[in-house]
Amino acid sequence: MATLDNRLACKPADFKSDVNPIWCPGCGDYHVLLSFTRAFAQLGLPPERIAVISGIGCSSRIPAYTNCYGFHGVHGRSLALAAGLKVTRPDLTVVVASGDGDGYSIGGNHFLHACRRNIDMTYVVMDNRIYGMTKGQPSPTTEPEFDTALSPGGTGVSPFHPLVIALASGANFVARCFSGEINETTTTLVEAIRHPGFSFVEILSPCVTFRPDEREWKSLVHPAPVAATSDPAKAARRIMTDDGFNIGILYRGNRKPYQPPVGPASVDICDLEKDFEL
Amino acid sequence: MGDSQSISVAFVGSGGAGALTTGNFLLEAASLAGWHGLLTRTVGAQIRGGEAASLVRLARHPVECLPDRFDILIGIDWLNAQRFGAEIEVGPDSLVISDPKGGEPPPVVAAAGARVVEVPLKDMAKAIPEGRPNMIALGIAARLLGLDAAAVSTLIEKRLADKGATAVEASRKGIEAGYKVAEGIAFGRALGSPAASAARRWLVSGNEAAALGAIRGGIRFAAAYPITPATEVLEWLAPNLARMGGVLLQAEDELAAINMIIGASFGGTPSLTATSGPGLSLMIEALGLATAAEIPIVIVDVMRAGPSTGIPTKSEQGDLNIAVYGCHGDAPHLVVAPQSVGDCLFTTQWATYLAETLQAPAIVLSDQFVGQARSAIERPADVAFIGQRAKLTEMATEVATAYKRYATAGGTVSPMAIPGTRGGQYTADGLTHTERGTPTSGAGDHTKQLDKRRDKLAAFNYGDHWATIEGDGDLTVLTWGSLTGTAREAIARARADGIACTLFAPRLLAPVQPEKFAAALAGKTRVLVVEQSHGAQFYRYLRAHYDLPKDARVLSRPGPLPIRPSEIHDAITQWRP
Amino acid sequence: MSSTTEPKIGNLADLLAVAWQIEADAAERYDMLAGQMEQHNNPELVAAFRDLSRAEGIHRDEIKRLAGDIDVVAHAREVATWTKGESPEAVDLAGAHYMMTPWHALRLALAGEQRALAYFKAVVESTRDPAIKKMAEEFVEEEAEHVNLVHRLLRKHKAPPDSWSDDLDPPVSLE
């Protein structure tokens, strides 16, 4: 818990910008925004020390709704933006926001390598199992029987398991949250951000417009039956047999974060020429 | 057609013969002795053991292109050497050293009427314990050029020290044997002693020079995805950036590489990546993002023959279109092109300075020829172009006016808030935005920001570096990039023939410079556009943006063969006013 | 959705601070919803939520007056925290809809007041401190009044027909 001094410094409202979200009222992302601002306040960091990086999609709109530095980049590449930023500015706290389309489809390759690289940052994917921004196409986490305009009768293709992929690729912290549990999500986010290395938090965040069936998520989610493990094999087994609604921190790893030294030059620039001198 | 001003040597060999290394040693030995030189290489399709040739041209004056013909062609062996037939032209005045046990010289040798001298390189090498034919070849070439034997040996000892004493001794003996046999070979030309000069000199490739230029300009972060022929830029940067306190990160693909440098630049660190045509194609979307969000980045594109996978090991000037026009929408940005190996340093440094000053992406259009050529050059002067980004100073949060990252009042470049700066928080965005950075679909905002991004580049004074303009002849040879040196040589020959020409080679390709261009062509009636592209991309670009004299001719062809000085010279002399 | 066991009440200051925070959170949540409704062109609900926010603001300020010398604002930062669930009167954002009607808003408000009522009842039941019990009973009465107020307001509105959320226009794709 942040100290009194820290909490005097910033309230959640200090992390909210004055821009009104375009999200449909009822969208889970409003809850996520609350969790973000509460988590930032609890961490005791000033807004200018936090960078929220995103791609394209409804969830990716979140940076402009915070009062932190933000980058609303191109589709699927937020993790690359964040990697360049964090290794050159290790002093910043970097949070990456994405959705199941941006993060798992076009962003899939970067997802693997971000977990593998284990740079210290937190990756939050707001999973609503649909492409919301572009009006309702299936995503890599959509159920195979879910009917959409682009896939009449359902895709017939099974979703994949992002938490397993994260674990297999080397993520150092894996958790699942439900947007409706704002304070529980806040607590998890605080820990994820504090945890060194690449922290991956999937937040189930219902889309009120294209997945009205997701209203029942609040009855389906339940706390994970066992506490988090630091044993990847155990975690893998649990996550593989997960029902998709286990809420909580599922894995806490001990990998050393990747951070090359950044700092003053150890040589004079003229020394570099010695390679070429005749 | 000999050129008494320079002597050129080609070594050809295969299957581990060491043809490339031999050329390197010759260049280095000659450079140490004070000559200028240029070395390129040409290879077969194999990863190892393939046929290969190194092409060296030496002179008392700076060398910026390959000759029309090679004076000396030494076949360490001739296996599959016909592949290089068109590239390594010889003539009746050329000397060809051929090992009778090395196969037949390619048909072009006989067709050219070159003088063939047989030397049993393999047998001679066998006579030396661990002897190698390429060292004998090196000795022959060094002797013919008039290089000091002891100096050559000293160099080889240094370079082969890690291979052990036997290898060093074998090489020395091989060079000695080569010298001895060369004494009996008549060769009517000599370089003469090198021009005495106190200037500091380097032996460097264009890719290495570009990398150093980047660091001099302020680059402290690079993201790397390897691609031929750009990888050496990144390889040189990897340890040297670290020594300067910077970082190189290997990316999973070019899409990641460019986004990484945008992220690092957003955080305040001047950043660069290097790639070739296929990689640049992948990077185009994010190039637009950097343009729209006004984030400086530098992309070095070491062009190779295209389209698609093309010929990765060969040069061409075919990425001009994508460099200037590649983005969807209107996304003006900087495009510059170095004109020689040494100019790779200046141009990359300048590109970094421009990118940082104008908060825009800069593409450096280098090419395989200049990127992978090694050249002995005078140490490039230190220039004062170091990236200086306009940054927001800290603002108290109580300040009434919210920070406008993309303010348009007051002209061109608006200060950028670096993350960590209190009061400067904004969200960078590829979406069209207001002055504050908030996404908008408003016509006024859209036009304002488009105007801003165009005008900041157009209004800037690029100074004299924007182009090389030499001479004052009416016939103007208009070219760019690595062809500048070739054109220069052709023009010098034409001058000797009594024809005065102007050399006009823009270094700044985008944004266009209408006034300066018009001034350069004022009064000229004839222009010869020279470029290495199948679709005459440069010529069409000039036609689109500039007025050319009515009498305009184009010498344009694709790679893989370099355009020779004689081709340009012929085009000049055959063009009567 | 909301706990009846947290936050824990140790003394009167705690109770006042938590009560203050509950109303402050409610006011803030209604303002948030008013902002959403403004962005999404539902002026009737902007008015409805602003009214609710104002009402909660009045309750909040009354508690501050009641607290007298006790700095409830500062103290609330210490004790008024929820880790499971939310502040009871912070109504569920998931219940919002861009075409919602005042009836929906009042249903949300009703649920909020009922949760607050349940909380203070639990405090009454669980505390052994007579002073706390007395004050908590006061709050129970207050909340009961709020519950009834909302019921009365609800009677002024009919439950909307099933087609209340029918929008003839399809969703718009922005990117």
Short mmCIF file of C-alpha atoms in Angstrom, two decimals, chain A residues 28-239:
data_model
loop_
_atom_site.label_atom_id
_atom_site.label_comp_id
_atom_site.label_asym_id
_atom_site.label_seq_id
_atom_site.Cartn_x
_atom_site.Cartn_y
_atom_site.Cartn_z
CA GLY A 28 -15.71 -2.72 -19.67
CA ASP A 29 -12.89 -0.39 -20.67
CA TYR A 30 -14.37 2.36 -18.49
CA HIS A 31 -13.68 0.08 -15.53
CA VAL A 32 -10.19 -0.58 -16.77
CA LEU A 33 -9.55 3.15 -16.96
CA LEU A 34 -10.62 3.45 -13.34
CA SER A 35 -8.30 0.60 -12.41
CA PHE A 36 -5.43 2.31 -14.26
CA THR A 37 -5.91 5.62 -12.48
CA ARG A 38 -6.27 3.96 -9.11
CA ALA A 39 -3.21 1.81 -9.68
CA PHE A 40 -1.11 4.79 -10.77
CA ALA A 41 -2.20 6.69 -7.68
CA GLN A 42 -1.32 3.76 -5.44
CA LEU A 43 2.10 3.44 -7.02
CA GLY A 44 2.85 7.00 -5.93
CA LEU A 45 4.34 7.99 -9.26
CA PRO A 46 3.73 11.41 -10.78
CA PRO A 47 1.83 11.26 -14.08
CA GLU A 48 4.77 12.52 -16.12
CA ARG A 49 6.81 9.46 -15.20
CA ILE A 50 4.33 7.03 -16.69
CA ALA A 51 3.96 6.25 -20.38
CA VAL A 52 0.90 4.42 -21.70
CA ILE A 53 1.56 2.91 -25.12
CA SER A 54 -1.11 1.45 -27.35
CA GLY A 55 -1.94 0.28 -30.86
CA ILE A 56 -5.32 0.50 -32.60
CA GLY A 57 -8.69 -0.56 -31.32
CA CYS A 58 -11.17 0.53 -28.70
CA SER A 59 -8.91 -0.43 -25.81
CA SER A 60 -6.02 1.33 -27.50
CA ARG A 61 -7.74 4.67 -27.06
CA ILE A 62 -6.91 4.60 -23.37
CA PRO A 63 -3.65 6.64 -23.37
CA ALA A 64 -5.41 9.89 -24.25
CA TYR A 65 -7.85 9.34 -21.40
CA THR A 66 -5.03 9.33 -18.88
CA ASN A 67 -2.95 12.30 -17.86
CA CYS A 68 0.30 10.43 -18.44
CA TYR A 69 2.53 10.50 -21.50
CA GLY A 70 0.94 8.39 -24.17
CA PHE A 71 1.49 6.95 -27.60
CA HIS A 72 -1.36 5.80 -29.79
CA GLY A 73 0.65 3.96 -32.42
CA VAL A 74 -0.22 1.83 -35.43
CA HIS A 75 -2.09 -1.46 -35.30
CA GLY A 76 -0.29 -4.25 -33.51
CA ARG A 77 3.03 -2.59 -32.82
CA SER A 78 2.63 -1.14 -29.34
CA LEU A 79 5.06 -3.61 -27.78
CA ALA A 80 7.81 -2.55 -30.18
CA LEU A 81 7.21 1.13 -29.41
CA ALA A 82 7.33 0.31 -25.73
CA ALA A 83 10.52 -1.74 -26.02
CA GLY A 84 12.42 1.09 -27.71
CA LEU A 85 11.10 3.56 -25.14
CA LYS A 86 11.84 1.48 -22.07
CA VAL A 87 15.37 0.35 -22.89
CA THR A 88 16.40 3.95 -23.58
CA ARG A 89 14.39 5.39 -20.67
CA PRO A 90 14.51 2.85 -17.89
CA ASP A 91 13.47 5.61 -15.51
CA LEU A 92 9.94 5.62 -16.93
CA THR A 93 7.15 3.25 -15.96
CA VAL A 94 5.82 1.79 -19.17
CA VAL A 95 2.34 0.31 -19.47
CA VAL A 96 1.20 -1.11 -22.78
CA ALA A 97 -2.51 -1.32 -23.57
CA SER A 98 -3.98 -3.51 -26.26
CA GLY A 99 -6.96 -5.64 -27.19
CA ASP A 100 -7.41 -9.17 -28.40
CA GLY A 101 -7.25 -8.10 -32.05
CA ASP A 102 -4.39 -5.63 -31.83
CA GLY A 103 -2.45 -7.77 -29.41
CA TYR A 104 -3.04 -11.34 -30.48
CA SER A 105 -3.64 -11.07 -34.20
CA ILE A 106 -1.52 -8.47 -35.96
CA GLY A 107 0.50 -8.03 -32.79
CA GLY A 108 1.03 -11.73 -32.24
CA ASN A 109 4.64 -11.89 -33.31
CA HIS A 110 5.60 -8.92 -31.15
CA PHE A 111 3.77 -10.55 -28.24
CA LEU A 112 6.01 -13.62 -28.43
CA HIS A 113 9.19 -11.61 -28.55
CA ALA A 114 8.17 -9.15 -25.88
CA CYS A 115 7.59 -12.03 -23.46
CA ARG A 116 10.88 -13.54 -24.53
CA ARG A 117 12.84 -10.34 -24.21
CA ASN A 118 11.46 -9.71 -20.72
CA ILE A 119 11.97 -5.95 -20.70
CA ASP A 120 10.47 -4.41 -17.58
CA MET A 121 7.00 -3.27 -18.59
CA THR A 122 3.38 -4.23 -18.08
CA TYR A 123 1.21 -5.42 -20.93
CA VAL A 124 -2.53 -5.09 -20.40
CA VAL A 125 -4.76 -6.73 -22.97
CA MET A 126 -8.45 -5.89 -22.74
CA ASP A 127 -9.94 -9.05 -24.16
CA ASN A 128 -13.52 -8.83 -25.34
CA ARG A 129 -13.23 -11.72 -27.79
CA ILE A 130 -14.24 -9.57 -30.76
CA TYR A 131 -12.95 -6.80 -32.99
CA GLY A 132 -15.06 -4.00 -31.59
CA MET A 133 -13.69 -0.94 -33.36
CA THR A 134 -14.27 -2.36 -36.83
CA LYS A 135 -17.77 -3.55 -36.03
CA GLY A 136 -17.60 -7.10 -34.87
CA GLN A 137 -15.22 -9.50 -36.59
CA PRO A 138 -13.89 -12.55 -34.79
CA SER A 139 -10.59 -12.29 -32.97
CA PRO A 140 -8.09 -14.99 -32.04
CA THR A 141 -9.98 -15.51 -28.78
CA THR A 142 -13.49 -15.65 -30.24
CA GLU A 143 -15.42 -18.91 -29.78
CA PRO A 144 -15.55 -20.96 -32.99
CA GLU A 145 -19.32 -20.99 -33.15
CA PHE A 146 -19.77 -17.24 -32.71
CA ASP A 147 -21.64 -15.86 -35.71
CA THR A 148 -20.35 -12.67 -37.36
CA ALA A 149 -20.77 -10.96 -40.72
CA LEU A 150 -17.27 -11.92 -41.77
CA SER A 151 -17.67 -15.49 -40.52
CA PRO A 152 -21.29 -16.54 -40.98
CA GLY A 153 -22.06 -19.44 -38.69
CA GLY A 154 -18.80 -18.94 -36.82
CA THR A 155 -15.20 -19.34 -37.89
CA GLY A 156 -14.99 -23.01 -36.97
CA VAL A 157 -11.46 -22.18 -35.81
CA SER A 158 -10.60 -22.62 -32.15
CA PRO A 159 -9.31 -19.68 -30.17
CA PHE A 160 -5.83 -19.89 -28.78
CA HIS A 161 -4.71 -19.51 -25.22
CA PRO A 162 -2.83 -16.24 -24.79
CA LEU A 163 -1.83 -16.88 -21.20
CA VAL A 164 -0.20 -20.16 -22.17
CA ILE A 165 1.60 -18.44 -25.03
CA ALA A 166 2.83 -15.76 -22.67
CA LEU A 167 4.15 -18.36 -20.29
CA ALA A 168 5.80 -20.40 -23.03
CA SER A 169 7.40 -17.27 -24.45
CA GLY A 170 8.93 -16.26 -21.14
CA ALA A 171 6.62 -13.69 -19.57
CA ASN A 172 7.66 -13.05 -15.99
CA PHE A 173 4.21 -12.41 -14.53
CA VAL A 174 0.89 -13.68 -15.80
CA ALA A 175 -2.51 -12.68 -14.46
CA ARG A 176 -6.12 -12.53 -15.50
CA CYS A 177 -8.61 -9.96 -14.28
CA PHE A 178 -12.23 -9.05 -14.89
CA SER A 179 -12.93 -5.42 -15.67
CA GLY A 180 -16.00 -5.40 -13.44
CA GLU A 181 -13.86 -6.05 -10.38
CA ILE A 182 -12.28 -2.63 -10.39
CA ASN A 183 -10.42 -2.75 -7.11
CA GLU A 184 -9.25 -6.32 -7.51
CA THR A 185 -7.92 -5.38 -10.92
CA THR A 186 -6.26 -2.34 -9.39
CA THR A 187 -4.45 -4.52 -6.89
CA THR A 188 -3.26 -6.89 -9.59
CA LEU A 189 -2.10 -4.03 -11.80
CA VAL A 190 -0.11 -2.50 -8.98
CA GLU A 191 1.65 -5.77 -8.40
CA ALA A 192 2.17 -6.38 -12.12
CA ILE A 193 3.76 -2.97 -12.56
CA ARG A 194 5.96 -3.47 -9.54
CA HIS A 195 7.01 -6.97 -10.63
CA PRO A 196 10.29 -6.80 -12.56
CA GLY A 197 10.37 -7.94 -16.15
CA PHE A 198 7.53 -8.45 -18.59
CA SER A 199 4.19 -8.62 -16.79
CA PHE A 200 1.19 -9.76 -18.77
CA VAL A 201 -2.30 -9.00 -17.49
CA GLU A 202 -5.30 -10.11 -19.49
CA ILE A 203 -8.42 -8.23 -18.48
CA LEU A 204 -11.71 -9.72 -19.61
CA SER A 205 -13.56 -6.57 -20.61
CA PRO A 206 -17.05 -7.11 -22.09
CA CYS A 207 -18.08 -5.37 -25.28
CA VAL A 208 -21.59 -4.13 -24.63
CA THR A 209 -22.28 -3.41 -28.30
CA PHE A 210 -21.05 -6.48 -30.18
CA ARG A 211 -21.00 -9.10 -27.41
CA PRO A 212 -24.08 -8.46 -25.29
CA ASP A 213 -23.78 -12.13 -24.30
CA GLU A 214 -20.71 -11.12 -22.30
CA ARG A 215 -22.98 -9.61 -19.66
CA GLU A 216 -22.97 -13.05 -18.11
CA TRP A 217 -19.22 -12.88 -17.58
CA LYS A 218 -19.74 -11.36 -14.18
CA SER A 219 -21.36 -14.64 -13.11
CA LEU A 220 -18.79 -16.81 -14.85
CA VAL A 221 -15.63 -15.30 -13.40
CA HIS A 222 -14.30 -16.79 -10.21
CA PRO A 223 -11.09 -16.55 -8.23
CA ALA A 224 -8.38 -18.94 -9.36
CA PRO A 225 -8.63 -22.00 -7.11
CA VAL A 226 -4.90 -21.97 -6.24
CA ALA A 227 -2.49 -19.18 -5.42
CA ALA A 228 0.08 -18.13 -8.01
CA THR A 229 3.10 -20.31 -8.55
CA SER A 230 6.64 -19.46 -9.61
CA ASP A 231 7.10 -22.87 -11.16
CA PRO A 232 6.56 -22.51 -14.90
CA ALA A 233 5.68 -26.17 -15.35
CA LYS A 234 3.00 -26.01 -12.70
CA ALA A 235 1.71 -22.77 -14.09
CA ALA A 236 1.63 -24.22 -17.58
CA ARG A 237 -0.46 -27.17 -16.47
CA ARG A 238 -2.90 -24.98 -14.57
CA ILE A 239 -3.23 -22.45 -17.34
#
